[in-house]
Amino acid sequence: MKRFIKPQLVLSIFTVLFLFLETAFTQDAFEVIDHRDDGIGRANESIVAADGTVFLANGRDGMRAYSFDGNSFTNIAHIDNGGEALGLALTDDGTILLANGSDGLRAYTFDGSVFTNTAHIDSGGSAQGVVVSNDETVFLANDEDGLRAFSFDGSSFVQKGHINQGGSAKNIAVGDDGTIFLASYDDGLRAYTYSEGTFINEAIYDDNGSAWDVAVAYGGTVFLANEAEGVISLVYNGSSFTKKSVKQFGWSYSVSISSGGNIFVANNYGVIAYTYDSQLHIFIDVGYVNNVPSSSGVIASSDSTIFLSSTSGLRAFSLNGSTFTNTAHTNQAGGSAESLTIGADGSVYLGNSYNGLHTYSLDENTLINKDYLETGHRVLDIGTSSDGTVFIGNSSDGLRAYLYNDDAFNEMAFSSYEIAAMEVVEGPDGTIFIANNYRGLSALTYDGTDFVNSAQIDEGGTAQGVAVGDNGTVFLANGNSVKAYSYDGAFFTGIGSVSPFGNARGIAVGLDGTVFVALGYGGLRAYTFDGASFTDAGYIKDGGNYSAWDVAVGTDGTVFLAYHSVGLFAYSYDGSSFTKNGFVNNSTDPTINTYVDVVVGNDGTIYSAQSGDGLYAYNYTGYSASYNSPPTASDTTITLTSSSYIFGLDDFNYSDESEMSKITITRLEDKGSLEFFEEDDWKEVVQYQDISKEDIEAGNFRYVYDGAITDSTNFLFRVHDGNSFSRFHYIVSLNLTNVLSIDQDRFIPEKYSLQQNYPNPFNPTTTIKYNLPKSGKVTLSLYNLLGQNVLEMVNENKPAGSHSYLLNGHDLSSGIYFYRIESGTFSASRRFLLIK
């Protein structure tokens, strides 16, 4: 029988987890209480009592109680009465109810050190989920036995009602009016009324046999987690269900609703957070996390500590709070680009998960596909040696070596041992090092015809990336850790390890030996390594809840980070902190076309592999800027030239350096406008809500800083905060040199396109990108749901190339809007959601 172990108190605290995608987690503790190796335990669900005690249903290991001091767990009690601990609930008096699989239903009291089993009932079946209604009736989802109701007096259960209409009862929810909703695999969703021992089936929704979990929102909307369809919203009127909306992403097994109304869905990929518009009946993405595998239960204590149970045990978390020049692009490969590298001769090799290996040369602004090799397997990574050998790691095939010459690939060697080679690199002495997802770290010698496995070490984890320092130290990105090894030609010796939060995926060594690690949802970290220990030396996370996938270091020390659905970032690093100096995202659909690999050529060209969108080549020219010091009250003149920028500062907090490549004047404040005062009358110099205006001409501008009008010829500038003009700001000039910009002569799109805005939903700003294959008049308009034009965002001639518009929604109401572009004969529309 197909089986899923699911939580009851699952995801209600994910409101805390997803504070609008800006919040990061710190893992405070991790307790390995998973005993799957001996066939005993599996952490299924945790709950937190009023005194902070954490109770864990741990499969065939029984139930455990832990204290938690903010840093570590202490196991203070354990009980195992057989069965399989699957689901937990707490009564108002603190009694713990345990759905214990084939053992039935049990009740326990806990005195701080000892569990006491106060009641037990086994009515057959397999107890999967338990819930307590407002009148203290206990309802049990009992797998193939159906639904049962019990009274509980503190010492015994008395069965009051039972109904079994087929299927496999997985979990229960009780509505505000007492309606009982039962999710049954192979049967669907049923609604029951219950009175004095009798269940009455009022309605059924046939979900094609894949129901796993159910939750009811305030107001009555019912949400069903469905393996086949995702999460489904339904309205129940007392006699029938009406299906309203479906959000399909993965196989949904669990659904929960927070007190704030967010919908949380656990599926085979991870956990997703949604808001739900009950009038329009649409799901709106809020956040996503999947760095803890097979999470089955999560709960928050009163101090906001988050306890997460999963197949890997029990974890505790706390909460804490400019562009590139696109020189070329190709998607000739199709499929899903996953890996790339650069040969000694400058050839670019692109690995594709579906259709093998492509090699390219870059001729100014064109990537030329020189050859193609059908590998027959998913290409996980590509490495090259100084003599031009190309090494290919295939997912189900092993490691192969090729020489590429005369426009053809010639196979030289093969090793079936290195299946799932996630990264292949060459050390200073020619040794080939492999991060192998299944076998840890390997070292191989290669003589031109054969591979010889010289050493191998596997310390657990999931080896995903490898890099070698100039002194021969081998660094391994190992999933839950970063490890350092020495290698003597025959053996690896572990010499250092660090366990950062996140999933260590990509790793690179800087020019000065700094180790940079792409940590998935944990962002980007820098470490120094002294030969024995790692020291955390810098951290940045710009990708919200998306995953930092790979990292590379340029010839000038610039750090490039491929950030999955977000884009490609460029950072400078000063030894203690990162500064974002550039960003690009050419993806037409960030949910499909994601940045997964990045390498830097000897000439400084940056190559990025996008799954679903092929290969991109970029030039990155660097960034520099000089700021004029904030003026004093007596310093009353600002001189602006055609290359100057101005921006407002309120205690130096309102500078905006984003998208500097596309502006001549930065916005003064997200919500604001700039005005000046002359002869007792405020006059508007310029008012704007985006960063693409050019309304202030070069010239001299006079003002006074302190508000005292000493001369009618002086101007007093102030910034509007959206509500009043009461706040005064410095006005500071900014002179930029070596400004990054789109080079229209080097990258002209082949066709018109209007991209989905990002982020979406948003508050208050979002970016809309569009491509023009030729110059012409462009209108970009915004409409509400009534079809009324509420904003003309662009209405002017634009040159051919890629463009963007930053929309500030400060003056717009929350809701759904449509934006439409027209240029020549081309037109297209998309929609977004503004949430305030």
mmCIF file of C-alpha atoms in Angstrom, residues 440 457-463 478:
data_model
loop_
_atom_site.group_PDB
_atom_site.id
_atom_site.type_symbol
_atom_site.label_atom_id
_atom_site.label_comp_id
_atom_site.label_asym_id
_atom_site.label_seq_id
_atom_site.Cartn_x
_atom_site.Cartn_y
_atom_site.Cartn_z
ATOM 1 C CA GLY A 440 32.175 11.740 -1.673
ATOM 2 C CA ILE A 457 36.931 9.557 0.885
ATOM 3 C CA ASP A 458 33.268 9.694 1.842
ATOM 4 C CA GLU A 459 32.270 11.299 5.136
ATOM 5 C CA GLY A 460 28.561 11.499 4.408
ATOM 6 C CA GLY A 461 26.761 14.511 3.053
ATOM 7 C CA THR A 462 26.213 15.142 -0.640
ATOM 8 C CA ALA A 463 29.381 16.115 -2.473
ATOM 9 C CA ASN A 478 29.420 18.731 0.762
#
